[in-house]
Each structure stands twice: as C-alpha cells, then as structure tokens.
Coordinates of C-alpha atoms in Angstrom, one line a residue:
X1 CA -17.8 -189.1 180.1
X2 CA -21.3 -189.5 180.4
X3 CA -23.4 -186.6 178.2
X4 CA -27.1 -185.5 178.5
X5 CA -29.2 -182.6 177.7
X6 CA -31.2 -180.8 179.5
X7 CA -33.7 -178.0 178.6
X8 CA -34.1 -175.0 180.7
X9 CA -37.7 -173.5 179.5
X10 CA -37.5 -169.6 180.9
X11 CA -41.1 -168.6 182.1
X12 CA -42.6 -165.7 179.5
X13 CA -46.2 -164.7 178.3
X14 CA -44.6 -166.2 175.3
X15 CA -42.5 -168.6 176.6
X16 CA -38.9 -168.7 175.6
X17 CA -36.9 -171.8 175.6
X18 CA -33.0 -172.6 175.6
X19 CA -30.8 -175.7 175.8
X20 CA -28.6 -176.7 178.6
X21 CA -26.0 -179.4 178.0
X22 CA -25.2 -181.2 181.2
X23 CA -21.7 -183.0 181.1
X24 CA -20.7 -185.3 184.0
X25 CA -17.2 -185.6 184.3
X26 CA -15.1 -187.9 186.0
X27 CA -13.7 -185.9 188.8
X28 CA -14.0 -184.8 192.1
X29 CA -13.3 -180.6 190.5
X30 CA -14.1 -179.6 186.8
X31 CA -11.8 -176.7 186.5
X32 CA -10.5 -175.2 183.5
X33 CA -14.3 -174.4 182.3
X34 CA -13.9 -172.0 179.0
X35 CA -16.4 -170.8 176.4
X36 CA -14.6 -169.8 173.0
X37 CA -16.5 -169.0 169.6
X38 CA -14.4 -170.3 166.8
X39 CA -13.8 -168.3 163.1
X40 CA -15.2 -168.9 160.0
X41 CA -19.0 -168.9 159.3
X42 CA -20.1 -172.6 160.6
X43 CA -21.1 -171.4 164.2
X44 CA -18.6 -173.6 165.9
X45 CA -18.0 -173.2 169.5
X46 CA -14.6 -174.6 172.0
X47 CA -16.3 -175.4 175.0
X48 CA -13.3 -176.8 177.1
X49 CA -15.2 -178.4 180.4
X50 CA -14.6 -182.3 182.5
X51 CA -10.9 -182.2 181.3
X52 CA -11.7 -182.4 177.5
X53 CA -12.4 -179.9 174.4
X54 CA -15.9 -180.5 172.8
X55 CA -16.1 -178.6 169.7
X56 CA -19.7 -178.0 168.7
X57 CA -21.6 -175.9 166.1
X58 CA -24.7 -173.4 167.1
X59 CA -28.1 -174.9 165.2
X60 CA -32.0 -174.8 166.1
X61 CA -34.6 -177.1 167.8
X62 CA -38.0 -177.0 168.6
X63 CA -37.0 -175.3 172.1
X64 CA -34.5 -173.1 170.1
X65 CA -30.8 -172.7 170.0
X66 CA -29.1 -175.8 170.2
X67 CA -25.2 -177.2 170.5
X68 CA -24.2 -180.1 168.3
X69 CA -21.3 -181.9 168.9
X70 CA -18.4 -182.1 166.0
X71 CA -15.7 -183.3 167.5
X72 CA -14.3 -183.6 170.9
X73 CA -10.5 -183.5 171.6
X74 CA -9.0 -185.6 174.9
X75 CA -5.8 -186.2 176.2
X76 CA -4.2 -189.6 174.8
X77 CA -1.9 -189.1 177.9
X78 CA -4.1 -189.0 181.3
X79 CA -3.9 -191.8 183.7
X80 CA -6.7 -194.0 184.1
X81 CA -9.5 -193.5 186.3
X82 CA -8.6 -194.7 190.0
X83 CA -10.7 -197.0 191.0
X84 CA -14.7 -197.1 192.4
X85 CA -13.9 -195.3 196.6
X86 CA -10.8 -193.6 195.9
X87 CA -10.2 -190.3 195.5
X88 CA -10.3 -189.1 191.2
X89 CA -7.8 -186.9 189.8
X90 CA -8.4 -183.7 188.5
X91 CA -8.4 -183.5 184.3
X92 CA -7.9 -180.0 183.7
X93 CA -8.4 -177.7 180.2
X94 CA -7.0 -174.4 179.9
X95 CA -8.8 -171.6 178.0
X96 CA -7.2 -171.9 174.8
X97 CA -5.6 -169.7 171.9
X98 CA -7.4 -169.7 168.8
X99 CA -5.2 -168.1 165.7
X100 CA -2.2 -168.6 163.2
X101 CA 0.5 -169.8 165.4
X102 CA 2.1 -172.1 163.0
X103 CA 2.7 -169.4 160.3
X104 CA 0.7 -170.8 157.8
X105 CA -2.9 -169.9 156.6
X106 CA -5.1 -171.8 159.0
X107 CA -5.8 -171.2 162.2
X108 CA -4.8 -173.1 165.0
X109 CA -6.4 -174.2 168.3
X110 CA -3.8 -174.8 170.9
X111 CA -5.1 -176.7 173.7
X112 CA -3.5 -177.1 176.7
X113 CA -4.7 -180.3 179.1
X114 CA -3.1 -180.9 182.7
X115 CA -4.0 -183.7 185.2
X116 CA -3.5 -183.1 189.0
X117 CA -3.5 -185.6 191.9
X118 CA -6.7 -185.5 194.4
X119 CA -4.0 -183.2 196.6
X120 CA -3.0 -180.8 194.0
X121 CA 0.0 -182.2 192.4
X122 CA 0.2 -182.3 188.8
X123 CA 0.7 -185.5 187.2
X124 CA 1.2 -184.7 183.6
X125 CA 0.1 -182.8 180.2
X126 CA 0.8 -181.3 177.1
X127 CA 0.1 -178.7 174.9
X128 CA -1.5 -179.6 171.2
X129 CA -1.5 -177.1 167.8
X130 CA -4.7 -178.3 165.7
X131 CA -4.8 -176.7 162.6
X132 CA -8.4 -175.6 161.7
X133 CA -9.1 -176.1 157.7
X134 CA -11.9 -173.7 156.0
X135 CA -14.4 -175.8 156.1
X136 CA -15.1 -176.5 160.1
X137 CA -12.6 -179.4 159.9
X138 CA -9.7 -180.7 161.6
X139 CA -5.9 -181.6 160.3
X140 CA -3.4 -183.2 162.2
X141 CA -2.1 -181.9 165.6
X142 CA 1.4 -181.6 166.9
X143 CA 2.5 -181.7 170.2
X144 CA 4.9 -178.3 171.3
X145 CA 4.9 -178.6 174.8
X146 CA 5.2 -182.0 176.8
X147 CA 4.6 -181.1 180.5
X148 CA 1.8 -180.1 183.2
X149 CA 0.3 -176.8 181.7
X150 CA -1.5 -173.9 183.5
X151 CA -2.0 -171.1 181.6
X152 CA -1.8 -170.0 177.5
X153 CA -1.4 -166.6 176.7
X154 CA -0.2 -165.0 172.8
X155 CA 1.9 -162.0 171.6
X156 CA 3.8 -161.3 168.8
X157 CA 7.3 -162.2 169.6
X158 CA 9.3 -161.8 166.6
X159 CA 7.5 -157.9 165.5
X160 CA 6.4 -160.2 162.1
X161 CA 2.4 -159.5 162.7
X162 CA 1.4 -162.9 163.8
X163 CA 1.0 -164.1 167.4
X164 CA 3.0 -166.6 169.2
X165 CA 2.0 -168.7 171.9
X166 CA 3.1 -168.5 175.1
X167 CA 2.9 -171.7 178.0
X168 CA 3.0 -171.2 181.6
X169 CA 4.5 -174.1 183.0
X170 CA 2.6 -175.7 186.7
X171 CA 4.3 -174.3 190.0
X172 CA 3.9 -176.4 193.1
X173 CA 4.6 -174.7 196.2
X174 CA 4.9 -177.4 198.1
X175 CA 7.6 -178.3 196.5
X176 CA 9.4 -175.6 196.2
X177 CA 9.3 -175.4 192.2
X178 CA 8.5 -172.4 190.8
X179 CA 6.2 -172.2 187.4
X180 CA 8.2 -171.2 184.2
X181 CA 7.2 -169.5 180.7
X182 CA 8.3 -170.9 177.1
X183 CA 7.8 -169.0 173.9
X184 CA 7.0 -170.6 171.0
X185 CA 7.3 -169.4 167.6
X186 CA 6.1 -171.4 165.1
X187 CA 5.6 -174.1 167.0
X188 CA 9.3 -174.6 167.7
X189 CA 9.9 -173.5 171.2
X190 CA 12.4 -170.3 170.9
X191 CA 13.2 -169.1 174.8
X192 CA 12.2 -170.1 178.4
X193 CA 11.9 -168.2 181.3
X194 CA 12.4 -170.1 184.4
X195 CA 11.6 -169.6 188.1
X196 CA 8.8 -167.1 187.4
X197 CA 6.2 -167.4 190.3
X198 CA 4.9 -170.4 192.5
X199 CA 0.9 -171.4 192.0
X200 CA 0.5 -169.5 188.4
X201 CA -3.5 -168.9 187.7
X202 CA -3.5 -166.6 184.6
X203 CA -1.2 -164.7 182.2
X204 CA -1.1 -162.0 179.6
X205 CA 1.5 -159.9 177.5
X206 CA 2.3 -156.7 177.5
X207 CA 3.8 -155.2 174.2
X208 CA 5.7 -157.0 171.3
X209 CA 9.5 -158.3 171.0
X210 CA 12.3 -158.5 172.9
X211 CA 10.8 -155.4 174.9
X212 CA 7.5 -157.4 176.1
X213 CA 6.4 -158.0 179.4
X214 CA 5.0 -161.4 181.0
X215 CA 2.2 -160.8 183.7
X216 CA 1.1 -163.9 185.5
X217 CA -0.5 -164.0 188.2
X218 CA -0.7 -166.7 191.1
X219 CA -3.0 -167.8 193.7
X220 CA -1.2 -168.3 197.5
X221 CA -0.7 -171.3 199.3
X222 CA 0.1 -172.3 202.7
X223 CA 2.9 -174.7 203.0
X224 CA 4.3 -176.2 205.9
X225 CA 7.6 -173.9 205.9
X226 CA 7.8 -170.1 204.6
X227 CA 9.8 -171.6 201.8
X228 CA 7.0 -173.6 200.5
X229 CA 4.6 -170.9 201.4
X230 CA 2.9 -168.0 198.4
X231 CA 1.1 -165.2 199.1
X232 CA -1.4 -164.6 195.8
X233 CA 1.2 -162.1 193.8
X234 CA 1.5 -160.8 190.4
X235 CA 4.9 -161.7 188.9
X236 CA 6.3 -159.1 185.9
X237 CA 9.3 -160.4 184.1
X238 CA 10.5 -159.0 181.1
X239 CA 10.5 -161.6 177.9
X240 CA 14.1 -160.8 177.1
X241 CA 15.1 -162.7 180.6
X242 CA 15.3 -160.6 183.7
X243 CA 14.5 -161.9 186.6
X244 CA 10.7 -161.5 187.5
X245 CA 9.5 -159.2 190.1
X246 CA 6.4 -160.3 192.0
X247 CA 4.5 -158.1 194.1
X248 CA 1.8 -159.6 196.7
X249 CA -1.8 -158.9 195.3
X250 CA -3.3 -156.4 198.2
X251 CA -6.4 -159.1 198.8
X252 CA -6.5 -162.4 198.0
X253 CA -6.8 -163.9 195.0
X254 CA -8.9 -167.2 194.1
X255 CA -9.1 -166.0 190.3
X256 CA -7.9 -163.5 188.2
X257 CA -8.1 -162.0 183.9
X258 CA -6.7 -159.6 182.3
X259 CA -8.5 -157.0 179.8
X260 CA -8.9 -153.0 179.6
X261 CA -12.1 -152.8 181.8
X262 CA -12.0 -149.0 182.2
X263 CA -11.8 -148.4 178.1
X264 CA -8.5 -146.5 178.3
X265 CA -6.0 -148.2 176.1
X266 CA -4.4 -150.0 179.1
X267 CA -4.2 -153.6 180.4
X268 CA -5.8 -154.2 183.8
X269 CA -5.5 -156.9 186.2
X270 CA -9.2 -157.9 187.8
X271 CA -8.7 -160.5 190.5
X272 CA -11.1 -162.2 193.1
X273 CA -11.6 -163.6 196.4
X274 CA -13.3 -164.1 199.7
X275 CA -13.2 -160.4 200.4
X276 CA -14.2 -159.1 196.7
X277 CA -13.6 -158.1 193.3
X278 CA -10.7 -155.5 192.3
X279 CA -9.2 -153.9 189.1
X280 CA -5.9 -152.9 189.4
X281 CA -2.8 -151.5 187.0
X282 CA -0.2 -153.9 186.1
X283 CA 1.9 -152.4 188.3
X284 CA -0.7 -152.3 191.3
X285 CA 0.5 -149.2 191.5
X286 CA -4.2 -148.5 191.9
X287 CA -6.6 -150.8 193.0
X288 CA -10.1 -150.0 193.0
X289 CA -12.7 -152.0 194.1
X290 CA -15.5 -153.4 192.2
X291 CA -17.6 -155.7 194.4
X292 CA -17.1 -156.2 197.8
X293 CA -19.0 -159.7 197.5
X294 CA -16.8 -163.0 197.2
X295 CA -16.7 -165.0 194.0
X296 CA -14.6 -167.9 192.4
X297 CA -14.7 -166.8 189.3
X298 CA -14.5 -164.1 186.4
X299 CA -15.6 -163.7 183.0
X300 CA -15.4 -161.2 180.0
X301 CA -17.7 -160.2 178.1
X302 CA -18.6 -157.7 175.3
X303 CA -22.1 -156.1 176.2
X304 CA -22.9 -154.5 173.1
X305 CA -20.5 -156.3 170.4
X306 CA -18.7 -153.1 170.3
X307 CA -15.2 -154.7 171.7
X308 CA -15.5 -153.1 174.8
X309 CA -14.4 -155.3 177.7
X310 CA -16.7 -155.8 181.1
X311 CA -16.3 -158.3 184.1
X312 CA -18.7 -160.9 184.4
X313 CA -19.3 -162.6 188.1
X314 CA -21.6 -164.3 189.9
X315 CA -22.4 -163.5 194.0
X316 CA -25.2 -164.8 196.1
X317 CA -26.4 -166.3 193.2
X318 CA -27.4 -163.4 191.2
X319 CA -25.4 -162.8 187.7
X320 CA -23.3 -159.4 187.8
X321 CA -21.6 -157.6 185.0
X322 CA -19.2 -154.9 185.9
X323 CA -18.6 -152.0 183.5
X324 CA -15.9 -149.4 184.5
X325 CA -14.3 -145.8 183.5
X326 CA -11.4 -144.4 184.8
X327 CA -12.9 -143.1 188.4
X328 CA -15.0 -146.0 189.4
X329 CA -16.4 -149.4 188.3
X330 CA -20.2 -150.1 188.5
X331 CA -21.3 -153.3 189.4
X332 CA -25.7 -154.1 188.7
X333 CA -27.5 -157.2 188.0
X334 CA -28.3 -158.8 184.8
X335 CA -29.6 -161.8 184.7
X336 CA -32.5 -163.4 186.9
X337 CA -31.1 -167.2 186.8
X338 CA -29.2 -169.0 189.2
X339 CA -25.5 -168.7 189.0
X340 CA -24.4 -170.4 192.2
X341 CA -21.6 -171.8 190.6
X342 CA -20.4 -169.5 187.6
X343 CA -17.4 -170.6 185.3
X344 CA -17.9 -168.8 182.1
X345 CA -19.9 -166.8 179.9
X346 CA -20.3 -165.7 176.1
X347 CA -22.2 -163.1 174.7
X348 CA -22.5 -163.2 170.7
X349 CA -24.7 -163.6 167.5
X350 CA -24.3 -167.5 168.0
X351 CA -26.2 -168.8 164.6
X352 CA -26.1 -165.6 162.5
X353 CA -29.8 -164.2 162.8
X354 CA -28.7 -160.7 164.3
X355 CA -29.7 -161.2 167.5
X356 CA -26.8 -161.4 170.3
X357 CA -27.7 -164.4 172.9
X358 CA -26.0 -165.5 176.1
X359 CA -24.0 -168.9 176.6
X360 CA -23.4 -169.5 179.9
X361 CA -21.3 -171.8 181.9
X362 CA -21.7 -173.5 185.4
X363 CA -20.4 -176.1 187.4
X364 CA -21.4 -177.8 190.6
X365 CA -20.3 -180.9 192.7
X366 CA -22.5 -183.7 191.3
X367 CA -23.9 -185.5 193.8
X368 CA -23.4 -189.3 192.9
X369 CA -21.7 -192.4 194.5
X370 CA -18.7 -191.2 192.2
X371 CA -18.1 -188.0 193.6
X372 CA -18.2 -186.6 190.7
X373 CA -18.9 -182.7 189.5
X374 CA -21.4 -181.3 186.2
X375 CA -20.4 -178.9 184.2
X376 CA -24.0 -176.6 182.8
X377 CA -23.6 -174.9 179.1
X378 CA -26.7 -172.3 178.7
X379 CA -28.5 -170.5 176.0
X380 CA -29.9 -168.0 177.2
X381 CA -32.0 -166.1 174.4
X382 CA -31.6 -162.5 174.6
X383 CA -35.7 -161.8 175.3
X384 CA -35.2 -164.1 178.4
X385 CA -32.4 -162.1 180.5
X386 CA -34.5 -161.6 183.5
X387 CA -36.9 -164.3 183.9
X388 CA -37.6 -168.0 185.8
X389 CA -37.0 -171.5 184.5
X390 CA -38.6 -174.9 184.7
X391 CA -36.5 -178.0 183.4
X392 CA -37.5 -180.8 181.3
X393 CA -34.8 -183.2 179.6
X394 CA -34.1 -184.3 175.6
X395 CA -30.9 -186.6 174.5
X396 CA -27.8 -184.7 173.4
X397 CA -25.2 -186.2 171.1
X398 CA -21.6 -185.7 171.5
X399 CA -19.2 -185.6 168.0
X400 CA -16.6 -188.2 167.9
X401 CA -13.6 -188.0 170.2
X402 CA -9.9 -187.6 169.2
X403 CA -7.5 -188.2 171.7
X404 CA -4.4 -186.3 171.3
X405 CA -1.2 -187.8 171.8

C-alpha cells in the first residue's frame, strides 16, 4: 500500500491547519473504514482502512496535529493481488474490540480481516487477539477464529465482569448460507449460533449471560430465486440458542449501529438508506425518522465528552450530527467541509491539551489505471468546524507492518 500525506490548511483570519493522511489501497471498495482511540496515555489511535490496521500515536507539526505510524497489522492470509486489468478483490477490516478478552491484565485488540471476491463472495479471514503491553507496545497475537468475518461485537457472557467477544460469521445469500455467531470466552470459543441471518452488516448485545440477546442486523439482497433473496432485516436470537427471529427493517438499509441515541437507558437500532435515516427499538416495535436524505454511512460520536451518544452522517455533502430525546431526533449541520464520501468520525482530546478535536474519515474511488479507492483521515481542530480548505502535500511515514497469521 502506497501512503502519503496531505495537508488540508482550513481558511481563518488566523489560519488553522490540520493533517490529512491519504492511503491508497489496493482495491476497487475500501470498506470496513473505522476510527478507534486506544487506552493508556501515548495517544495511540486504530485506524482500520485499505484492508489493514495502522496503529498510530497523535503528535504535533508545524501545521499542527499530526498521526505517526507505530505499527500496522495485515492479514498473513489474503490472496495476492490479481493481476494489472482484472478486477481486485475487496480486503476488508472490521471495527474492532478493544478490552480484556483474554482474562489477563492487558488489553486486547481483536481485529477482524475478511477478503471478498470482485462479486461479493468472501474468500477468507480470521480473527486476531493482540495483547496491548503498558507501554504502547505489542505482544504476540493468537488466532480465535479462522473464517470470513463480518462483524465483532462484546458482552459479558459468563456474569464474571469482563467482556467476551463475539464474531459474526459472513452470510452469502446467494448461496443460500446463512451468517452464524460464536462466543468466545477467553479466547477459547465456548458456543455457536448457527443460521442466524443472511448478508449480516452490524451486531450488538443485549444484557449479560445465558439470558442475552444477539441483534444483528443485515443488508438485503436480490438473488435470482426467493430462496437466495434478503430483505434488510434485523435478526434477534437469544444467546442460550433459540432460533433467531428476524423482522424486515421497514426501509432499506445500506448501513446500520447500534447505541442509546435518545439518552434513555435503552439500546436503539439507527439504520440508513436511499430513502433516509431512522432510529428504531430493538424490537421495531417505533421507528422514527431522523433524516429523510440518503447516506451510506453512520457514525457515533460524543459531542461534548459527556458519554452521550449522537449519529454522525454525511448528505449532499454537508456533515450532519443527529442528537435525539424520546419524542423526536434533530438533525443540523456541523461542519462546513466536504463529506461526499463519509466513513467515520472521532471526536476526542487527541494529544492531551484539553481541547476536544475532530478526526474524520473519507473514502472515495481513486481514480487511477488500478481502479483503486483512497481512504482520507482528518484533523480537524476544534476553532476550524465551519470553515474552507486549500491543500498542499508533506511525506507521511507508515510504522512497520506485521502480518498476522
């Protein structure tokens, strides 16, 4: 993978500058695109983009903030590169879990990879535990989960206090195969639920135990039979084992998270699409609508660093952040720069002055006799939310690379 930077100067009286990091990657689609701060006090960011985890810590420039690269974690597995004309395959990260899954006194970072064929159909992955020492460092990974991966997700699953990780397994319509869910505690897988839903997209947990409940929701496809067919759904299945029931989403549903948007204790679903944005009840027993404006993709943030949760989108190129109680949503814009293609977006004190910035994510078909896509990481200083920008370019350099096997 090819790595530059770029800088993206925002036009002040005083003007403000912040970095973007451009990374090319090697396939038609950079999905998977996640932004994930990482504990401990060195500043160190996840950023899971082009099929790989770059792990960077947050320092200063002469154009202020700045990402510099630690470490970055491939998958020893993927096929190679087809060749120069064909069609690449898709190297896909999920948004990972970052916490004691192992039981020990580090944390882990579980990092899922998956790679898909140029037509959708996965060709392999795994799921990695890295254990995370005190001092910004890596140990030794192991390898839980052999298989094409679409989703993580964490709950307690024992009642002990700790979380456990969670892998939802790829579901291709087409096919007929249906996604599954294994549990994993301590590493050591500990139960499986099979034939949950076709085309999973997302997951969460409800509760703790043996009483817990598995949302995951799906995207539809159109097969050529009914039987290889999906509306988007949401699939509830109880951890102990019962069969899942999944309920068609009321719109359609290109994206989806879960969080408690309205601030009243509960899990909601938000899912989007060509005809809007929508928070809905687990059940979908209410759906309300928060933007009637189609999008591809959703993020969380915290506003205020308070903990409580908003929906961050991006239509017609204007930044949106959607803040909710429990009669309506509100939907406003926030940020003046372009957004066309919105993956992700963090909100925090990124190198420890006080001051909370923005790090957002973009991605866009890169025009280049590859066919390839870019994937945009963004400071955004907090002064500079609603101005214009002017680029100019500086080198970047990436941390060694570890490939996971």
């Amino acid at each position: 993978m090819r790595i530059s930077l770029v800088l993206l100067v925002l036009l002040l009286a005083s003007p403000a500058e912040a970095q973007v990091h451009q990374m090319i990657c090697s396939s038609i689609d950079a999905p998977g695109v996640s932004i994930t701060a990482l504990p401990g006090g060195h500043h160190q960011l996840l950023l899971g983009a082009c099929g790989q985890y770059l792990v960077a810590h947050v320092g200063r420039s002469a154009h202020g903030l700045a990402l510099v690269g630690d470490t970055t974690f491939t998958w020893g597995g993927a096929s190679a590169t087809p060749a120069h004309g064909t069609q690449p395959d898709n190297m896909m990260t999920m948004r990972p879990i970052v916490t004691d899954l192992a039981g020990g006194a580090e944390a882990e970072l579980a990092l899922g990879f998956s790679q898909f064929s140029s037509h959708g159909g996965g060709r392999g992955g795994g799921v990695y535990l890295v254990p995370m020492h005190d001092d910004g460092t890596f140990g030794r990974a192991t390898h839980p989960f052999r298989g094409t991966t679409r989703a993580l997700t964490q709950y307690d699953a024992d009642a002990d206090g700790r979380q456990d990780l969670v892998v939802i397994e790829n579901g291709e319509p087409y096919t007929g195969h249906r996604g599954a869910a294994s549990i994993y505690v301590r590493g050591r897988r500990a139960h499986r639920l099979a034939d949950v839903v076709m085309a999973p997209i997302f997951a969460t947990v409800l509760g703790s135990g043996p009483s817990a409940q598995l949302l995951v929701a799906a995207q539809g496809y159109t097969g050529e039979t009914d039987a290889t067919s999906s509306p988007p759904s949401l699939a509830v299945a109880a951890i102990s084992g019962s069969a899942p029931t999944v309920s068609p989403l009321p719109h359609d549903g290109w994206s989806s998270t879960f969080g408690d948007f309205d601030a009243d204790g509960q899990v909601d679903i938000a899912f989007a699409g060509s005809e809007g944005i929508y928070l809905a009840t687990p059940g979908l027993s209410r759906v309300r609508t928060v933007d009637t404006q189609a999008t591809r993709a959703l993020g969380v943030v915290d506003l205020t660093g308070s903990g409580t949760q908003a929906l961050a989108f991006c239509t017609n190129d204007h930044f949106r952040v959607a803040t909710c109680d429990q009669s309506r949503c509100w939907s406003v814009p926030w940020l003046g720069a372009s957004c066309e293609s919105f993956a992700d977006v963090l909100i925090a004190d990124f190198d420890g002055d006080g001051t909370r910035e923005m790090l957002m994510a973009n991605r866009e078909h890169y025009q280049d006799d590859e066919n390839r896509s870019a994937v945009w990481m963004t400071f955004i200083p907090a002064p500079a939310m609603h101005t214009g920008t002017r680029v100019v370019e500086e080198p970047f350099v990436a941390g060694p690379t570890t490939a996971l096997r």
